């Protein structure tokens, strides 16, 4: 006879190895990837925005330089217009001939109060270039004939205002000379009136007056590419602000700047960027004047123009990437803290699965993992209680099996006695039947299958639970062989254990038997 064992006989190790989680499936990596997936588009957006902003600020800085260049060019044209008006005023009421020189000198002296203050001298000249009147009579002996001068011949040829400079004055100071033809009553050119002003007087024209929020050098540039005057207020000045630039190689505009404007029409203003010999990037703008032969150039180091409100876009991108890396590291750390209780739960679940029902998890905090841990402990409590109940029922089953064995032995003896004496056999049979009835009442109240098998492997007694298990009445079970009831496949598993039991050995074993409600 055999009875099932409630627990596995293999011992459970106290410490099971933690389940290995693939790196690609770890929570830490997934959280870090989530941070990167969320943050990377934002970093890219910031980088693109920074590049766009840097480009916009660069264009704005160049546009400011162009505006200043146009402003100074307009001032120079206005100044030339004022000088032309002054020359027209000075030439009124004069006679262009040598006999009228004294009268012309007196007329210029009377007009001095109406002339522009920066004017250094005014001269009247006939068609041959001889002087026929001057504002500064002390200089009459220094220059009596300008017939060979280019500005004199150009004024006669063009019949319009001519500006030339810088020229060296008799006093040694650089001056700018303005020449305008004088027309007679018949409208024909009768002579030329000239006026000179010190070059330094034009320095006020170069002041940007706050038009740019960064350092900028404003220069008047001659047609051959030399600076004739520069503001020099904040950069590379060898003299005071507004000092005239000497006509040397140092006053020459850098070739890189000239190449940047090669083929460009600077009339409306043009901006460019070039790298100097020192390797420093410069922003430069160029605008031409309409009434003078000069151009206005405004330049500044690119770093000065952009440092007012710009952060380098690559610095912005690197800061964004650094922030993203910090976020990924924080996510990695948080993922590690999240994974610790889960790994502990996996370890505890492995011990439960191995049969250590007395083990309980220590992950019982208020987190979601703690809720899972407490649920796992309750499951373990219920499973342990159910197992203990099975052990108790197994004890009752063993006791009932012993009584059944004794009953069957009594019945066998009764049958033997019946063969010797029917009277005694009838009495013994009655007692055996009474004992069998009492045993049946006991076994029918136990929710377990209790049976007796003779040496022919035939069921001689079955408890009522056989009906519940097999879905067949006892009449179809009792009296049949084990193979007929269980079937050949299951009987092949049971037969070796039956042989051992009939050999006198106590056998505990488990076997899965298909029933109407599934495998048992």
Short mmCIF file of C-alpha atoms in Angstrom, two decimals:
data_model
loop_
_atom_site.label_atom_id
_atom_site.label_comp_id
_atom_site.label_asym_id
_atom_site.label_seq_id
_atom_site.Cartn_x
_atom_site.Cartn_y
_atom_site.Cartn_z
CA UNK A 1 0.00 0.00 0.00
CA UNK A 2 1.25 3.53 -0.83
CA UNK A 3 0.53 7.05 0.42
CA UNK A 4 1.54 10.37 -1.23
CA UNK A 5 4.27 12.58 0.25
CA UNK A 6 3.27 16.23 0.98
CA UNK A 7 6.73 17.77 0.30
CA UNK A 8 9.71 17.13 -1.89
CA UNK A 9 12.46 15.27 -0.18
CA UNK A 10 15.33 17.32 -1.67
CA UNK A 11 16.83 19.92 0.72
CA UNK A 12 16.52 23.65 -0.19
CA UNK A 13 19.79 25.64 -0.21
CA UNK A 14 19.82 28.61 2.16
CA UNK A 15 21.12 31.01 -0.51
CA UNK A 16 20.17 30.83 -4.16
CA UNK A 17 22.14 32.74 -6.83
CA UNK A 18 20.38 35.91 -7.98
CA UNK A 19 18.82 35.66 -11.41
CA UNK A 20 21.13 37.20 -14.00
CA UNK A 21 19.48 40.10 -15.85
CA UNK A 22 20.91 40.85 -19.33
CA UNK A 23 22.49 44.29 -19.47
CA UNK A 24 20.31 45.29 -22.42
CA UNK A 25 17.18 44.44 -20.38
CA UNK A 26 18.23 46.16 -17.13
CA UNK A 27 16.08 48.91 -15.66
CA UNK A 28 19.10 51.18 -15.30
CA UNK A 29 19.92 51.04 -19.00
CA UNK A 30 16.29 51.55 -19.94
CA UNK A 31 15.93 54.61 -17.69
CA UNK A 32 19.19 56.06 -19.05
CA UNK A 33 17.97 55.40 -22.60
CA UNK A 34 14.67 57.07 -21.74
CA UNK A 35 16.46 60.19 -20.49
CA UNK A 36 18.61 60.27 -23.64
CA UNK A 37 15.59 59.69 -25.89
CA UNK A 38 13.72 62.56 -24.21
CA UNK A 39 16.67 64.92 -23.82
CA UNK A 40 18.57 64.41 -27.09
CA UNK A 41 15.94 66.07 -29.32
CA UNK A 42 15.89 68.98 -26.89
CA UNK A 43 19.70 69.28 -27.01
CA UNK A 44 19.58 69.14 -30.82
CA UNK A 45 16.88 71.82 -30.80
CA UNK A 46 18.98 74.01 -28.49
CA UNK A 47 22.03 73.49 -30.70
CA UNK A 48 20.14 74.39 -33.87
CA UNK A 49 18.59 77.40 -32.12
CA UNK A 50 22.02 78.51 -30.89
CA UNK A 51 23.49 78.22 -34.40
CA UNK A 52 20.56 80.15 -35.84
CA UNK A 53 20.82 82.78 -33.14
CA UNK A 54 24.58 83.11 -33.71
CA UNK A 55 23.97 83.52 -37.44
CA UNK A 56 21.24 86.09 -36.78
CA UNK A 57 23.47 88.03 -34.38
CA UNK A 58 26.30 87.88 -36.89
CA UNK A 59 24.02 89.30 -39.61
CA UNK A 60 22.77 91.93 -37.17
CA UNK A 61 26.34 92.96 -36.30
CA UNK A 62 27.23 93.25 -40.00
CA UNK A 63 24.04 95.21 -40.64
CA UNK A 64 24.95 97.63 -37.84
CA UNK A 65 28.37 98.16 -39.38
CA UNK A 66 26.78 98.85 -42.77
CA UNK A 67 24.40 101.33 -41.15
CA UNK A 68 27.30 103.17 -39.51
CA UNK A 69 29.22 103.21 -42.80
CA UNK A 70 26.20 104.65 -44.61
CA UNK A 71 25.67 107.19 -41.83
CA UNK A 72 29.26 108.44 -41.97
CA UNK A 73 29.16 108.47 -45.80
CA UNK A 74 26.01 110.60 -45.66
CA UNK A 75 27.73 112.95 -43.21
CA UNK A 76 30.69 113.28 -45.56
CA UNK A 77 28.33 114.06 -48.46
CA UNK A 78 26.48 116.60 -46.34
CA UNK A 79 29.79 118.20 -45.39
CA UNK A 80 30.78 118.38 -49.07
CA UNK A 81 27.38 119.93 -49.85
CA UNK A 82 27.91 122.54 -47.14
CA UNK A 83 31.34 123.32 -48.55
CA UNK A 84 29.88 123.70 -52.05
CA UNK A 85 27.32 126.17 -50.68
CA UNK A 86 30.13 128.05 -48.95
CA UNK A 87 32.11 128.21 -52.18
CA UNK A 88 29.06 129.50 -54.04
CA UNK A 89 28.61 132.18 -51.38
CA UNK A 90 32.30 133.16 -51.54
CA UNK A 91 32.21 133.53 -55.34
CA UNK A 92 29.32 135.99 -55.38
CA UNK A 93 30.14 139.58 -56.36
CA UNK A 94 33.71 138.88 -57.37
CA UNK A 95 35.41 139.63 -60.66
CA UNK A 96 37.83 137.10 -62.06
CA UNK A 97 40.73 139.18 -63.30
CA UNK A 98 44.06 140.29 -61.86
CA UNK A 99 42.99 143.94 -61.60
CA UNK A 100 40.22 143.02 -59.17
CA UNK A 101 42.43 141.05 -56.75
CA UNK A 102 42.33 143.66 -53.96
CA UNK A 103 38.58 144.08 -54.32
CA UNK A 104 38.13 140.33 -54.26
CA UNK A 105 40.24 140.06 -51.07
CA UNK A 106 38.03 142.62 -49.42
CA UNK A 107 34.85 140.82 -50.55
CA UNK A 108 36.09 137.55 -49.04
CA UNK A 109 36.92 139.30 -45.78
CA UNK A 110 33.41 140.70 -45.60
CA UNK A 111 31.95 137.21 -46.24
CA UNK A 112 34.10 135.51 -43.57
CA UNK A 113 31.32 135.58 -40.98
CA UNK A 114 28.98 133.66 -43.31
CA UNK A 115 31.49 130.95 -44.12
CA UNK A 116 31.83 127.60 -42.32
CA UNK A 117 34.06 127.84 -39.27
CA UNK A 118 36.33 124.86 -40.15
CA UNK A 119 37.48 126.59 -43.38
CA UNK A 120 41.20 127.25 -43.33
CA UNK A 121 41.43 129.46 -46.45
CA UNK A 122 39.47 130.49 -49.58
CA UNK A 123 41.06 131.35 -52.94
CA UNK A 124 39.85 132.73 -56.28
CA UNK A 125 41.62 131.68 -59.50
CA UNK A 126 41.33 132.65 -63.14
CA UNK A 127 41.25 130.18 -66.01
CA UNK A 128 45.05 129.98 -66.10
CA UNK A 129 45.29 129.14 -62.41
CA UNK A 130 46.57 132.50 -61.20
CA UNK A 131 45.27 133.80 -57.88
CA UNK A 132 42.89 136.76 -58.11
CA UNK A 133 41.70 136.79 -54.47
CA UNK A 134 42.33 135.10 -51.11
CA UNK A 135 40.87 135.08 -47.63
CA UNK A 136 44.27 134.74 -45.97
CA UNK A 137 46.35 137.47 -47.61
CA UNK A 138 49.40 136.49 -45.57
CA UNK A 139 49.72 133.38 -47.72
CA UNK A 140 49.48 135.19 -51.06
CA UNK A 141 53.18 134.92 -51.73
CA UNK A 142 53.35 131.19 -51.04
CA UNK A 143 51.24 130.01 -53.95
CA UNK A 144 50.24 132.24 -56.87
CA UNK A 145 49.52 129.62 -59.54
CA UNK A 146 47.60 126.27 -59.33
CA UNK A 147 47.24 125.75 -63.05
CA UNK A 148 49.09 122.44 -62.82
CA UNK A 149 46.99 121.04 -60.01
CA UNK A 150 44.65 118.14 -60.80
CA UNK A 151 41.74 119.46 -58.76
CA UNK A 152 41.91 122.79 -60.64
CA UNK A 153 41.88 121.14 -64.06
CA UNK A 154 39.13 118.70 -63.00
CA UNK A 155 36.92 121.52 -61.71
CA UNK A 156 37.23 123.28 -65.08
CA UNK A 157 36.59 120.06 -67.00
CA UNK A 158 33.70 118.66 -64.96
CA UNK A 159 32.11 121.98 -64.16
CA UNK A 160 31.16 120.61 -60.72
CA UNK A 161 32.49 120.34 -57.17
CA UNK A 162 35.84 118.54 -56.85
CA UNK A 163 37.22 117.22 -53.56
CA UNK A 164 40.86 116.23 -53.15
CA UNK A 165 42.91 115.32 -50.15
CA UNK A 166 44.63 114.94 -48.00
CA UNK A 167 47.15 117.51 -49.28
CA UNK A 168 50.04 119.11 -47.45
CA UNK A 169 49.32 122.74 -46.56
CA UNK A 170 52.08 125.40 -46.55
CA UNK A 171 51.96 125.18 -42.75
CA UNK A 172 52.68 121.46 -42.92
CA UNK A 173 49.26 120.21 -41.74
CA UNK A 174 47.20 117.82 -43.90
CA UNK A 175 44.19 119.53 -45.45
CA UNK A 176 41.28 118.67 -47.72
CA UNK A 177 40.69 120.98 -50.66
CA UNK A 178 37.32 121.71 -52.28
CA UNK A 179 37.20 123.34 -55.76
CA UNK A 180 34.18 124.66 -57.65
CA UNK A 181 33.97 126.46 -61.02
CA UNK A 182 32.83 130.12 -61.12
CA UNK A 183 30.44 130.98 -63.94
CA UNK A 184 30.08 134.40 -65.44
CA UNK A 185 26.88 136.22 -66.44
CA UNK A 186 26.87 134.32 -69.70
CA UNK A 187 26.91 130.97 -67.88
CA UNK A 188 30.39 130.12 -69.05
CA UNK A 189 33.14 129.08 -66.63
CA UNK A 190 35.19 132.14 -65.73
CA UNK A 191 37.41 130.74 -62.98
CA UNK A 192 37.64 128.46 -59.94
CA UNK A 193 36.99 129.07 -56.24
CA UNK A 194 38.74 126.82 -53.71
CA UNK A 195 38.47 126.28 -49.97
CA UNK A 196 40.64 124.20 -47.70
CA UNK A 197 39.97 122.73 -44.27
CA UNK A 198 42.18 120.80 -41.94
CA UNK A 199 41.74 117.05 -42.25
CA UNK A 200 41.38 116.77 -38.48
CA UNK A 201 38.22 118.89 -38.71
CA UNK A 202 36.50 115.90 -40.35
CA UNK A 203 37.05 113.70 -37.26
CA UNK A 204 33.60 114.57 -35.93
CA UNK A 205 32.10 112.89 -38.98
CA UNK A 206 33.57 109.53 -37.91
CA UNK A 207 31.93 109.36 -34.50
CA UNK A 208 29.27 106.56 -34.63
CA UNK A 209 27.48 108.23 -31.69
CA UNK A 210 26.39 104.95 -30.07
CA UNK A 211 25.10 103.36 -33.29
CA UNK A 212 26.93 100.13 -32.39
CA UNK A 213 27.11 98.56 -28.91
CA UNK A 214 30.68 97.32 -29.48
CA UNK A 215 34.09 98.68 -30.39
CA UNK A 216 34.40 99.79 -33.99
CA UNK A 217 37.02 101.70 -35.97
CA UNK A 218 35.61 104.13 -38.56
CA UNK A 219 37.93 105.23 -41.34
CA UNK A 220 37.89 107.41 -44.43
CA UNK A 221 39.56 105.42 -47.20
CA UNK A 222 41.03 106.82 -50.39
CA UNK A 223 40.35 105.32 -53.80
CA UNK A 224 43.72 103.52 -53.75
CA UNK A 225 42.92 101.73 -50.46
CA UNK A 226 44.70 103.88 -47.85
CA UNK A 227 43.21 105.21 -44.67
CA UNK A 228 43.29 108.99 -44.70
CA UNK A 229 41.51 109.44 -41.37
CA UNK A 230 40.31 107.03 -38.68
CA UNK A 231 38.48 107.29 -35.42
CA UNK A 232 40.92 105.00 -33.59
CA UNK A 233 38.91 105.43 -30.43
CA UNK A 234 39.18 101.87 -29.21
CA UNK A 235 41.63 99.96 -31.36
CA UNK A 236 45.15 100.12 -32.77
CA UNK A 237 45.53 103.86 -32.34
CA UNK A 238 48.99 105.39 -32.55
CA UNK A 239 47.71 108.87 -31.88
CA UNK A 240 44.66 110.68 -30.52
CA UNK A 241 41.17 110.03 -31.80
CA UNK A 242 40.64 111.50 -35.24
CA UNK A 243 44.34 111.60 -36.02
CA UNK A 244 45.14 111.58 -39.76
CA UNK A 245 46.76 108.38 -40.93
CA UNK A 246 50.13 108.84 -42.56
CA UNK A 247 50.33 107.47 -46.09
CA UNK A 248 52.49 104.46 -45.30
CA UNK A 249 52.22 100.69 -45.62
CA UNK A 250 50.69 100.64 -42.14
CA UNK A 251 47.82 102.84 -43.34
CA UNK A 252 47.02 100.45 -46.14
CA UNK A 253 43.79 98.49 -45.74
CA UNK A 254 44.56 94.76 -45.22
CA UNK A 255 44.57 92.84 -48.47
CA UNK A 256 42.12 90.31 -46.99
CA UNK A 257 39.62 93.13 -46.47
CA UNK A 258 40.12 94.42 -50.01
CA UNK A 259 39.65 90.89 -51.37
CA UNK A 260 36.43 90.54 -49.38
CA UNK A 261 35.02 93.51 -51.32
CA UNK A 262 36.54 92.62 -54.69
CA UNK A 263 33.99 93.25 -57.44
CA UNK A 264 31.38 94.51 -54.96
CA UNK A 265 29.54 97.80 -55.42
CA UNK A 266 29.95 99.64 -52.13
CA UNK A 267 27.59 102.43 -53.11
CA UNK A 268 24.69 101.12 -51.01
CA UNK A 269 26.95 99.59 -48.38
CA UNK A 270 28.53 96.16 -48.23
CA UNK A 271 29.58 93.98 -45.28
CA UNK A 272 32.04 91.10 -45.20
CA UNK A 273 34.19 89.03 -42.89
CA UNK A 274 37.93 88.44 -43.24
CA UNK A 275 40.76 86.97 -41.22
CA UNK A 276 43.74 89.22 -40.58
CA UNK A 277 47.39 88.28 -40.55
CA UNK A 278 47.14 87.79 -36.79
CA UNK A 279 44.54 85.05 -37.37
CA UNK A 280 41.77 87.15 -35.82
CA UNK A 281 38.41 87.29 -37.60
CA UNK A 282 37.13 90.79 -38.40
CA UNK A 283 33.78 92.17 -39.50
CA UNK A 284 34.06 95.06 -41.95
CA UNK A 285 31.57 97.25 -43.80
CA UNK A 286 32.24 99.61 -46.70
CA UNK A 287 30.09 102.43 -48.10
CA UNK A 288 30.94 104.92 -50.86
CA UNK A 289 30.25 108.63 -50.72
CA UNK A 290 28.51 110.36 -53.60
CA UNK A 291 30.24 113.77 -53.52
CA UNK A 292 33.77 112.85 -52.43
CA UNK A 293 36.36 110.38 -53.75
CA UNK A 294 36.44 108.61 -50.41
CA UNK A 295 34.82 105.51 -49.03
CA UNK A 296 33.86 104.89 -45.43
CA UNK A 297 35.07 101.69 -43.79
CA UNK A 298 33.87 100.42 -40.39
CA UNK A 299 35.57 97.37 -38.89
CA UNK A 300 35.68 95.51 -35.59
CA UNK A 301 37.02 92.18 -34.34
CA UNK A 302 34.29 89.55 -34.71
CA UNK A 303 34.74 88.56 -31.06
CA UNK A 304 33.90 92.12 -29.96
CA UNK A 305 30.84 92.30 -32.19
CA UNK A 306 29.47 88.97 -30.98
CA UNK A 307 30.51 89.08 -27.33
CA UNK A 308 27.87 91.65 -26.46
CA UNK A 309 25.07 89.09 -26.24
CA UNK A 310 26.17 85.82 -27.77
CA UNK A 311 27.19 82.48 -26.37
CA UNK A 312 29.18 80.29 -28.73
CA UNK A 313 26.72 77.73 -30.21
CA UNK A 314 29.21 74.90 -29.74
CA UNK A 315 29.48 75.84 -26.08
CA UNK A 316 25.69 75.67 -25.86
CA UNK A 317 25.65 72.24 -27.50
CA UNK A 318 28.42 70.95 -25.23
CA UNK A 319 26.58 72.25 -22.16
CA UNK A 320 23.42 70.54 -23.38
CA UNK A 321 25.28 67.26 -23.93
CA UNK A 322 26.87 67.56 -20.50
CA UNK A 323 23.43 68.09 -18.95
CA UNK A 324 22.15 65.09 -20.86
CA UNK A 325 25.04 62.97 -19.59
CA UNK A 326 24.35 64.07 -16.01
CA UNK A 327 20.68 63.19 -16.49
CA UNK A 328 21.61 59.76 -17.84
CA UNK A 329 23.91 59.14 -14.85
CA UNK A 330 21.16 60.18 -12.45
CA UNK A 331 18.75 57.89 -14.27
CA UNK A 332 21.32 55.10 -14.00
CA UNK A 333 21.59 55.67 -10.24
CA UNK A 334 17.82 55.81 -9.82
CA UNK A 335 17.47 52.65 -11.90
CA UNK A 336 19.97 50.92 -9.62
CA UNK A 337 17.91 51.85 -6.56
CA UNK A 338 14.74 50.64 -8.27
CA UNK A 339 16.37 47.39 -9.36
CA UNK A 340 17.72 46.47 -5.91
CA UNK A 341 14.35 45.51 -4.33
CA UNK A 342 13.25 43.83 -7.55
CA UNK A 343 16.40 41.71 -7.62
CA UNK A 344 15.77 40.82 -3.97
CA UNK A 345 12.20 39.83 -4.81
CA UNK A 346 13.46 37.66 -7.67
CA UNK A 347 15.86 35.94 -5.27
CA UNK A 348 13.10 35.37 -2.68
CA UNK A 349 10.72 34.05 -5.33
CA UNK A 350 13.40 31.59 -6.46
CA UNK A 351 13.66 30.25 -2.89
CA UNK A 352 9.87 29.90 -2.67
CA UNK A 353 9.87 28.04 -5.98
CA UNK A 354 12.58 25.71 -4.71
CA UNK A 355 10.33 24.70 -1.79
CA UNK A 356 11.61 26.87 1.06
CA UNK A 357 8.13 27.78 2.24
CA UNK A 358 9.37 29.14 5.57
CA UNK A 359 11.37 31.87 3.82
CA UNK A 360 9.90 35.41 3.72
CA UNK A 361 11.00 38.44 1.73
CA UNK A 362 12.21 41.55 3.55
CA UNK A 363 10.99 43.90 0.79
CA UNK A 364 7.89 45.18 2.58
CA UNK A 365 8.19 48.98 2.37
CA UNK A 366 5.48 51.35 1.08
CA UNK A 367 6.68 51.26 -2.54
CA UNK A 368 5.20 49.20 -5.35
CA UNK A 369 7.96 46.66 -4.79
CA UNK A 370 6.99 46.52 -1.11
CA UNK A 371 3.37 45.85 -2.05
CA UNK A 372 4.54 43.02 -4.29
CA UNK A 373 6.73 41.68 -1.45
CA UNK A 374 3.88 41.67 1.05
CA UNK A 375 1.67 39.91 -1.48
CA UNK A 376 4.39 37.30 -2.00
CA UNK A 377 4.63 36.74 1.77
CA UNK A 378 0.85 36.26 2.02
CA UNK A 379 1.00 33.73 -0.80
CA UNK A 380 3.79 31.91 1.04
CA UNK A 381 1.71 31.92 4.27
CA UNK A 382 -1.28 30.46 2.47
CA UNK A 383 0.83 27.84 0.70
CA UNK A 384 2.55 26.83 3.92
CA UNK A 385 -0.81 26.53 5.73
CA UNK A 386 -2.20 24.42 2.91
CA UNK A 387 0.87 22.18 3.03
CA UNK A 388 0.51 21.71 6.79
CA UNK A 389 -3.13 20.76 6.29
CA UNK A 390 -2.06 18.19 3.74
CA UNK A 391 0.42 16.77 6.25
CA UNK A 392 -2.33 16.47 8.87
CA UNK A 393 -4.62 14.77 6.39
CA UNK A 394 -1.82 12.45 5.37
CA UNK A 395 -1.54 11.36 9.02
CA UNK A 396 -5.26 10.67 9.18
CA UNK A 397 -5.00 8.76 5.92
CA UNK A 398 -2.17 6.65 7.28
CA UNK A 399 -4.22 5.83 10.36
CA UNK A 400 -7.22 4.91 8.21
CA UNK A 401 -4.98 2.74 6.05
CA UNK A 402 -3.81 0.83 9.09
CA UNK A 403 -7.39 0.25 10.19
CA UNK A 404 -8.27 -0.82 6.67
CA UNK A 405 -5.39 -3.23 6.66
CA UNK A 406 -6.53 -4.69 9.95
CA UNK A 407 -10.11 -4.85 8.67
CA UNK A 408 -9.11 -6.66 5.56
CA UNK A 409 -7.00 -9.03 7.60
CA UNK A 410 -10.02 -9.70 9.81
CA UNK A 411 -12.14 -10.20 6.72
CA UNK A 412 -9.62 -12.64 5.35
CA UNK A 413 -9.59 -14.52 8.57
CA UNK A 414 -13.37 -14.47 8.58
CA UNK A 415 -13.45 -15.94 5.11
CA UNK A 416 -11.01 -18.60 6.18
CA UNK A 417 -13.07 -19.33 9.26
CA UNK A 418 -16.16 -19.46 7.03
CA UNK A 419 -14.59 -22.28 5.12
CA UNK A 420 -14.13 -24.19 8.39
CA UNK A 421 -17.36 -23.21 9.97
CA UNK A 422 -20.19 -21.37 8.31
CA UNK A 423 -21.66 -20.36 11.64
CA UNK A 424 -18.44 -18.95 12.87
CA UNK A 425 -17.77 -17.54 9.41
CA UNK A 426 -21.14 -15.86 9.28
CA UNK A 427 -20.52 -14.27 12.66
CA UNK A 428 -17.03 -13.16 11.64
CA UNK A 429 -18.34 -11.91 8.30
CA UNK A 430 -20.97 -9.91 10.08
CA UNK A 431 -18.36 -8.40 12.30
CA UNK A 432 -16.13 -7.72 9.30
CA UNK A 433 -18.99 -6.10 7.43
CA UNK A 434 -19.74 -4.00 10.47
CA UNK A 435 -16.10 -3.00 10.67
CA UNK A 436 -16.07 -2.28 6.94
CA UNK A 437 -19.15 -0.12 7.31
CA UNK A 438 -17.55 1.77 10.16
CA UNK A 439 -14.35 2.18 8.14
CA UNK A 440 -16.31 3.40 5.15
CA UNK A 441 -18.01 6.03 7.29
CA UNK A 442 -14.57 7.19 8.35
CA UNK A 443 -12.97 7.15 4.91
CA UNK A 444 -15.97 8.73 3.19
CA UNK A 445 -15.52 11.85 5.35
CA UNK A 446 -11.87 12.25 4.39
CA UNK A 447 -11.33 14.22 1.11
CA UNK A 448 -8.71 11.70 0.03
CA UNK A 449 -8.73 8.49 -1.98
CA UNK A 450 -8.34 5.45 0.32
CA UNK A 451 -8.16 2.06 -1.37
CA UNK A 452 -7.10 -1.55 -0.80
CA UNK A 453 -5.42 -3.56 -3.53
CA UNK A 454 -4.91 -7.34 -3.34
CA UNK A 455 -1.97 -9.22 -4.77
CA UNK A 456 -3.81 -9.57 -8.09
CA UNK A 457 -3.60 -5.80 -8.34
CA UNK A 458 -7.37 -5.59 -8.00
CA UNK A 459 -9.22 -2.98 -5.93
CA UNK A 460 -10.98 -4.65 -3.01
CA UNK A 461 -12.02 -1.44 -1.19
CA UNK A 462 -12.38 2.19 -2.30
CA UNK A 463 -13.42 5.28 -0.39
CA UNK A 464 -16.23 7.46 -1.70
CA UNK A 465 -13.68 10.10 -2.88
CA UNK A 466 -12.79 7.75 -5.76
CA UNK A 467 -16.17 8.64 -7.29
CA UNK A 468 -15.38 12.37 -7.07
CA UNK A 469 -11.91 11.93 -8.51
CA UNK A 470 -12.78 9.57 -11.37
CA UNK A 471 -16.34 10.69 -12.11
CA UNK A 472 -17.48 7.03 -11.99
CA UNK A 473 -19.51 5.12 -9.35
CA UNK A 474 -17.66 2.81 -6.96
CA UNK A 475 -19.39 -0.17 -8.57
CA UNK A 476 -17.26 0.45 -11.65
CA UNK A 477 -14.04 0.72 -9.60
CA UNK A 478 -14.16 -1.85 -6.77
CA UNK A 479 -13.37 -5.29 -8.13
CA UNK A 480 -11.46 -3.96 -11.15
CA UNK A 481 -7.72 -4.03 -11.56
CA UNK A 482 -5.58 -0.93 -11.09
CA UNK A 483 -4.63 -1.02 -14.76
CA UNK A 484 -8.33 -0.98 -15.78
CA UNK A 485 -9.08 2.00 -13.52
CA UNK A 486 -5.95 4.09 -14.11
CA UNK A 487 -5.23 3.08 -17.68
CA UNK A 488 -2.06 1.53 -19.11
CA UNK A 489 0.02 4.73 -19.26
CA UNK A 490 -0.46 5.70 -15.61
CA UNK A 491 -0.30 2.07 -14.46
CA UNK A 492 3.14 1.76 -16.05
CA UNK A 493 4.29 4.50 -13.64
CA UNK A 494 2.53 3.00 -10.60
CA UNK A 495 3.44 -0.70 -11.09
CA UNK A 496 7.05 -0.50 -9.81
CA UNK A 497 5.89 1.17 -6.60
CA UNK A 498 3.16 -1.48 -6.10
CA UNK A 499 5.77 -4.20 -6.48
CA UNK A 500 7.90 -2.61 -3.77
CA UNK A 501 4.90 -2.21 -1.47
CA UNK A 502 3.86 -5.90 -1.88
CA UNK A 503 7.49 -6.78 -1.15
CA UNK A 504 7.02 -5.30 2.31
CA UNK A 505 8.50 -1.82 1.76
CA UNK A 506 6.73 1.37 2.67
CA UNK A 507 6.64 3.55 -0.44
CA UNK A 508 5.77 7.27 -0.76
CA UNK A 509 5.46 8.56 -4.30
CA UNK A 510 3.72 11.19 -6.45
CA UNK A 511 2.09 10.54 -9.79
CA UNK A 512 0.00 12.71 -12.11
CA UNK A 513 -3.29 11.06 -13.10
CA UNK A 514 -5.65 12.68 -15.66
CA UNK A 515 -9.19 13.14 -14.38
CA UNK A 516 -12.38 14.88 -15.48
CA UNK A 517 -11.20 18.14 -13.87
CA UNK A 518 -7.66 17.94 -15.20
CA UNK A 519 -4.43 16.36 -14.08
CA UNK A 520 -4.18 15.44 -10.38
#
